[in-house]
Amino acid sequence: MNPRSTSRTKPQSLRVRMKEEARAAILDAAEQVLSEQGLHATRMDDIAAQVGVSVGTLYNYFEDRQQLLLALLEVRARDLLALLDAELEQSQGSPYRARLYGFLRCVLEHSQSHFRLFSVLLEEGPRHSRPKDEPAQRRYQQELARELLRRVELLCEDGLRQGALRPEDVRHYPMLLLGMVHSVLFQQFHMKQPVPVDESIAPLLRCFLDGATPRP
Amino acid sequence: MNPRSTSRTKPQSLRVRMKEEARAAILDAAEQVLSEQGLHATRMDDIAAQVGVSVGTLYNYFEDRQQLLLALLEVRARDLLALLDAELEQSQGSPYRARLYGFLRCVLEHSQSHFRLFSVLLEEGPRHSRPKDEPAQRRYQQELARELLRRVELLCEDGLRQGALRPEDVRHYPMLLLGMVHSVLFQQFHMKQPVPVDESIAPLLRCFLDGATPRP
Amino acid sequence: MNPRSTSRTKPQSLRVRMKEEARAAILDAAEQVLSEQGLHATRMDDIAAQVGVSVGTLYNYFEDRQQLLLALLEVRARDLLALLDAELEQSQGSPYRARLYGFLRCVLEHSQSHFRLFSVLLEEGPRHSRPKDEPAQRRYQQELARELLRRVELLCEDGLRQGALRPEDVRHYPMLLLGMVHSVLFQQFHMKQPVPVDESIAPLLRCFLDGATPRP
Amino acid sequence: MNPRSTSRTKPQSLRVRMKEEARAAILDAAEQVLSEQGLHATRMDDIAAQVGVSVGTLYNYFEDRQQLLLALLEVRARDLLALLDAELEQSQGSPYRARLYGFLRCVLEHSQSHFRLFSVLLEEGPRHSRPKDEPAQRRYQQELARELLRRVELLCEDGLRQGALRPEDVRHYPMLLLGMVHSVLFQQFHMKQPVPVDESIAPLLRCFLDGATPRP
DNA sequence: AATGAATGAGCTTTCATTCAT
DNA sequence: TATGAATGAAAGCTCATTCAT
């Protein structure tokens, strides 16, 4: 699922590089476990076993469980956001429909390999927040979710500028779009067969842009 | 949030009635806690404290934690499904748009007071699935989610018959609709201000039926 | 197993009589449960269910669980001891072998219907004695066990007087006899088929009196 | 009472050795506690305190309480059975009386340091059998008890072959012998003074072989 | 007197975290 | 730096006991 997906290639000292590698490996393992067990059920022992190191080692790279999982969310979110930024940048000037298509394609492709995480990102975090727990995680996840939403908003603003979106509802579109995307991902996850991205996007796009009502 | 939402009105012996009341009170408390802490973090002690009884009492009403939470999901789901069935029945024969509107209104109104639960119903179950865990809960939740989806499918089939939905994408609509509904609920939950249902439905409906693209 | 086995028929006021009946019924139930579950696993609820009353009622007749079980042991022990005393009294003057036979017959017949209890009496009590626990039960059981032993000792002394027992080992005989009796009961319990008492006693007696070595 | 009674002498890696040591230490502690409290009253906390570790540690060595206690019974039983097998082997060809003496000596010596356990092995298991409890322990204990009985049976068969035992009662002898042994141990335990083994065996043997009746 | 729901201390088990090697 | 056994604070569940009805 995630073969060293975060290959940051900043040239640095060997030691630092290896440390980065190890961190990344741990995060990959954490994602793997989290995908199978869920956020709460993800135990440090399982992550360690997945990486092939001992628990103690995890604590050489992360403050504690909370920080590890937070780092996982952050890294993956940054990856997605960076991807989306690149896509948005590259498609600048294109017609809205094309940009939206590219954007959704980007989200879906990335999220297919990280669905569980994406889902946690949107949903699971705010829960599991007993009063004593640091609200850090919650706030952070919300921030990330907001970042994602912001990209969609930017895109929608462009659609508005292009005259491709109805002005009266435009402020609702980002949210509705993300909702549809989520449902598509969710369904794909449950069917456990990776539906080709295009087959998922096309109806979504038609529905969103043209509506479900037939036209003459 | 949930003032005795399960209003069973079977006239019964006092003892039985009180037992039902107590059960309902526990479930309400459980929902409250679950809403704040999430499914996994919901501890028996917290539920007990919320009802104002001691732990032991919970076990007089429910086999164990698993059964308690399952009962909560079941009761709430049954409530929602019953509501939807009533709505669908009552609106039979009406034009699709009106039926859809009524349906969504129904879902939103009910779900506003039980958002977290609704969310758990759709999402959290499939996770937290360590081998030892009884698959009962998982299967059950999936079944309930499917029940919900089935209602939307019925509605969409009617839309198709009425010529109000495009045949080529109709099989995707239920899922997309639920996705949008979920995002609306989710947003409302996070903004913590109960947006009037109509204000939420209108754009959703316009987007779904007419699309986001402006018409001349 | 124990249909009102302790029918003390002291003529008393109706009220007192009924109270005694109830007490006896509870003890019978307790024995039944204890026989099936063991001393420690015997719960008040189970006893109550067995009698057909509610837990609270048990506490109207006995101080607490400890006292109830203690009373059970005491009553049954008194029954057995009284039986043995009667037997010893009645057989006074008979030859040793006959007295011993009658005695053992008495023990076995009584113990067959109360094997579990008999076993607890001899064995289980001394355990389950955390420092905080009242040593009352322990001391009491030991006392009862000693009472039983004393009867056998009396019998053996008579055997000695009659010249039917070897003087040099006579002080060991009571204990050895009880050990053999216990093993017989234990085996019968495990085989779950009530072997006729005579078939059990005969070999025991032959072994004890004549030894296992063949004679010409 | 039990100074590292399981002397496994397989030379192994240090780590493995220490793990074995720790396991053995835990079992010794468990036996100590069990001897004082009884099977059912033996709490994990107490065992941990006895070893001088914390509860969690116990679970690093044993699946759960049930497995720990089962392991204890198994190890001790294996020790005893191995001892008896060695004794029987070594005494092969000797006259019955000598063999029996050696055998009993063996049992008594070993059991003196493990009396409580021995007692549990023979007695306590079959009790405490609520339906939900895994029948594993019960069956296992019965099996071990049977193993012990089998040894005695073998010995008695040899006695029969040697013409040292009466054929008509030989099938009862193993049980009766074990009963006498048990009573001897039981008494010693209660007197809390370790009577010299010979002083216990001699009367037992005389009684069993020659009977209690004086001979001319 | 009888009831049985409520209580809460007590027990087993889990798992994030530490620290000696 | 890596290890993994030890730790001990939780958390789920049980059951003797109480007390309002």
Coordinates of N, CA and C in Angstrom, one line a residue, chain A residues 10-107:
Chain A
K10 N 15.7 15.6 0.2 CA 16.6 16.7 0.6 C 18.0 16.1 0.9
P11 N 18.9 16.5 0.2 CA 20.3 16.0 0.4 C 20.8 16.5 1.8
Q12 N 21.0 15.5 2.7 CA 21.5 15.9 4.0 C 22.6 15.0 4.4
S13 N 23.0 15.2 5.6 CA 24.1 14.3 6.1 C 23.5 12.9 6.2
L14 N 24.4 11.9 6.0 CA 23.9 10.5 6.0 C 23.1 10.2 7.2
R15 N 23.6 10.6 8.4 CA 22.9 10.3 9.6 C 21.4 10.8 9.6
V16 N 21.3 12.0 9.2 CA 20.0 12.7 9.2 C 19.1 11.9 8.2
R17 N 19.7 11.6 7.0 CA 19.0 10.9 6.0 C 18.4 9.6 6.5
M18 N 19.3 8.8 7.2 CA 18.8 7.6 7.7 C 17.7 7.7 8.8
K19 N 17.9 8.8 9.5 CA 16.9 9.0 10.5 C 15.5 9.3 9.8
E20 N 15.6 10.0 8.8 CA 14.4 10.3 8.0 C 13.8 9.1 7.5
E21 N 14.6 8.2 6.9 CA 14.2 7.0 6.4 C 13.4 6.2 7.4
A22 N 14.1 6.1 8.6 CA 13.5 5.3 9.7 C 12.1 5.9 10.1
R23 N 12.1 7.2 10.2 CA 10.8 7.8 10.6 C 9.8 7.5 9.5
A24 N 10.1 7.6 8.3 CA 9.2 7.3 7.2 C 8.7 5.9 7.3
A25 N 9.6 5.0 7.5 CA 9.3 3.6 7.6 C 8.3 3.3 8.8
I26 N 8.5 4.0 9.9 CA 7.6 3.8 11.0 C 6.2 4.4 10.6
L27 N 6.2 5.5 10.0 CA 4.9 6.1 9.6 C 4.2 5.2 8.6
D28 N 4.9 4.6 7.7 CA 4.3 3.7 6.8 C 3.7 2.5 7.5
A29 N 4.5 2.0 8.5 CA 4.0 0.9 9.2 C 2.7 1.3 10.0
A30 N 2.8 2.4 10.6 CA 1.7 2.9 11.4 C 0.5 3.0 10.5
E31 N 0.6 3.5 9.3 CA -0.5 3.7 8.5 C -1.1 2.3 8.1
Q32 N -0.2 1.4 7.9 CA -0.7 0.0 7.6 C -1.5 -0.5 8.7
V33 N -1.0 -0.4 9.9 CA -1.7 -0.9 11.1 C -3.0 -0.2 11.3
L34 N -2.9 1.1 11.2 CA -4.1 1.9 11.4 C -5.2 1.6 10.4
S35 N -4.7 1.3 9.2 CA -5.7 1.0 8.2 C -6.5 -0.3 8.5
E36 N -5.8 -1.2 9.2 CA -6.4 -2.5 9.5 C -7.1 -2.5 10.8
Q37 N -6.7 -1.7 11.7 CA -7.2 -1.8 13.1 C -8.1 -0.6 13.5
G38 N -7.9 0.5 12.8 CA -8.5 1.8 13.2 C -7.6 2.5 14.2
L39 N -7.9 3.8 14.3 CA -7.1 4.7 15.0 C -6.9 4.3 16.5
H40 N -8.0 4.0 17.1 CA -7.8 3.7 18.5 C -7.2 2.3 18.8
A41 N -7.5 1.4 18.0 CA -7.0 0.0 18.2 C -5.5 -0.1 17.8
T42 N -4.9 0.9 17.2 CA -3.6 0.8 16.8 C -2.6 0.8 17.9
R43 N -1.9 -0.3 18.2 CA -1.1 -0.4 19.4 C 0.4 -0.2 19.0
M44 N 1.2 0.3 19.9 CA 2.6 0.6 19.6 C 3.3 -0.7 19.2
D45 N 2.9 -1.8 19.9 CA 3.6 -3.1 19.6 C 3.3 -3.5 18.2
D46 N 2.1 -3.3 17.7 CA 1.8 -3.7 16.4 C 2.6 -2.9 15.4
I47 N 2.7 -1.6 15.6 CA 3.5 -0.8 14.7 C 4.9 -1.3 14.7
A48 N 5.5 -1.5 15.9 CA 6.8 -1.9 15.9 C 7.0 -3.2 15.2
A49 N 6.1 -4.1 15.4 CA 6.2 -5.4 14.7 C 6.1 -5.2 13.2
Q50 N 5.3 -4.3 12.8 CA 5.1 -4.1 11.4 C 6.4 -3.5 10.8
V51 N 7.1 -2.6 11.5 CA 8.4 -2.1 11.0 C 9.5 -3.2 11.1
G52 N 9.3 -4.0 12.1 CA 10.4 -5.0 12.3 C 11.4 -4.5 13.3
V53 N 11.0 -3.5 14.2 CA 11.9 -3.1 15.2 C 11.2 -3.3 16.6
S54 N 11.8 -2.9 17.6 CA 11.1 -3.1 18.9 C 10.5 -1.8 19.4
V55 N 9.5 -1.9 20.3 CA 8.8 -0.7 20.7 C 9.7 0.4 21.1
G56 N 10.7 0.1 21.8 CA 11.6 1.2 22.3 C 12.0 2.1 21.2
T57 N 12.3 1.5 20.1 CA 12.8 2.3 19.0 C 11.8 3.3 18.5
L58 N 10.6 3.0 18.5 CA 9.6 4.0 18.1 C 9.7 5.3 18.9
Y59 N 10.1 5.1 20.2 CA 10.2 6.2 21.1 C 11.5 7.0 20.9
N60 N 12.4 6.5 20.1 CA 13.5 7.2 19.7 C 13.2 8.2 18.6
Y61 N 12.1 7.9 17.9 CA 11.7 8.8 16.8 C 10.5 9.7 17.0
F62 N 9.7 9.2 18.0 CA 8.5 10.0 18.3 C 8.3 10.1 19.8
E63 N 7.9 11.3 20.2 CA 7.7 11.6 21.6 C 6.8 10.5 22.2
D64 N 5.7 10.3 21.7 CA 4.8 9.2 22.2 C 3.8 8.9 21.1
R65 N 2.9 8.0 21.5 CA 1.9 7.5 20.5 C 1.2 8.6 19.8
Q66 N 0.7 9.5 20.6 CA 0.0 10.7 20.1 C 0.8 11.4 19.0
Q67 N 2.0 11.7 19.3 CA 2.8 12.4 18.4 C 3.1 11.6 17.1
L68 N 3.3 10.3 17.3 CA 3.5 9.5 16.1 C 2.3 9.5 15.2
L69 N 1.1 9.3 15.7 CA -0.1 9.3 14.9 C -0.3 10.7 14.3
L70 N -0.1 11.7 15.1 CA -0.2 13.1 14.6 C 0.7 13.3 13.4
A71 N 2.0 12.8 13.6 CA 3.0 13.0 12.5 C 2.5 12.3 11.2
L72 N 1.9 11.1 11.5 CA 1.4 10.4 10.3 C 0.3 11.2 9.6
L73 N -0.6 11.6 10.3 CA -1.7 12.4 9.7 C -1.1 13.7 9.0
E74 N -0.1 14.3 9.7 CA 0.4 15.5 9.1 C 1.2 15.2 7.8
V75 N 2.0 14.2 7.8 CA 2.8 13.9 6.6 C 1.9 13.6 5.5
R76 N 1.0 12.7 5.7 CA 0.1 12.3 4.6 C -0.8 13.4 4.1
A77 N -1.2 14.2 5.1 CA -2.0 15.4 4.7 C -1.2 16.3 3.8
R78 N 0.1 16.6 4.3 CA 1.0 17.5 3.5 C 1.2 16.9 2.1
D79 N 1.3 15.6 2.1 CA 1.5 15.0 0.8 C 0.3 15.3 -0.2
L80 N -0.8 15.0 0.4 CA -2.0 15.2 -0.4 C -2.2 16.7 -0.8
L81 N -2.0 17.6 0.2 CA -2.1 19.0 -0.1 C -1.1 19.4 -1.1
A82 N 0.1 19.0 -1.0 CA 1.1 19.4 -2.0 C 0.8 18.9 -3.4
L83 N 0.3 17.7 -3.4 CA -0.2 17.1 -4.7 C -1.3 18.0 -5.3
L84 N -2.2 18.4 -4.4 CA -3.3 19.2 -4.9 C -2.8 20.5 -5.4
D85 N -1.9 21.1 -4.6 CA -1.4 22.4 -5.0 C -0.7 22.3 -6.3
A86 N 0.1 21.3 -6.5 CA 0.7 21.1 -7.8 C -0.3 21.0 -8.9
E87 N -1.3 20.2 -8.7 CA -2.4 20.0 -9.7 C -3.0 21.3 -10.0
L88 N -3.4 22.1 -9.0 CA -4.1 23.3 -9.2 C -3.2 24.3 -10.0
E89 N -1.9 24.3 -9.6 CA -1.0 25.2 -10.2 C -0.9 24.9 -11.7
Q90 N -0.7 23.6 -11.9 CA -0.5 23.2 -13.3 C -1.7 23.4 -14.2
S91 N -2.8 23.3 -13.6 CA -4.0 23.4 -14.4 C -4.6 24.8 -14.5
Q92 N -3.8 25.7 -13.9 CA -4.3 27.1 -13.9 C -4.5 27.6 -15.3
G93 N -5.6 28.2 -15.5 CA -6.0 28.7 -16.8 C -6.9 27.8 -17.6
S94 N -6.9 26.5 -17.2 CA -7.7 25.6 -18.0 C -9.2 25.8 -17.6
P95 N -10.1 25.3 -18.4 CA -11.5 25.5 -18.1 C -11.9 24.7 -16.8
Y96 N -12.9 25.2 -16.2 CA -13.2 24.7 -14.8 C -13.5 23.2 -14.8
R97 N -14.2 22.8 -15.8 CA -14.6 21.3 -15.8 C -13.3 20.5 -15.8
A98 N -12.4 20.9 -16.6 CA -11.1 20.1 -16.7 C -10.3 20.2 -15.4
R99 N -10.3 21.4 -14.8 CA -9.6 21.6 -13.5 C -10.2 20.7 -12.4
L100 N -11.5 20.8 -12.4 CA -12.2 20.0 -11.4 C -11.9 18.5 -11.6
Y101 N -12.0 18.1 -12.8 CA -11.7 16.7 -13.1 C -10.3 16.3 -12.6
G102 N -9.4 17.1 -13.0 CA -8.0 16.8 -12.6 C -7.9 16.8 -11.1
F103 N -8.5 17.7 -10.4 CA -8.5 17.8 -9.0 C -9.0 16.6 -8.3
L104 N -10.2 16.2 -8.8 CA -10.9 15.0 -8.2 C -10.0 13.8 -8.4
R105 N -9.6 13.7 -9.7 CA -8.7 12.6 -10.0 C -7.5 12.4 -9.1
C106 N -7.0 13.6 -8.8 CA -5.8 13.7 -7.9 C -6.2 13.2 -6.5
V107 N -7.3 13.7 -6.0 CA -7.8 13.3 -4.7 C -8.0 11.8 -4.6

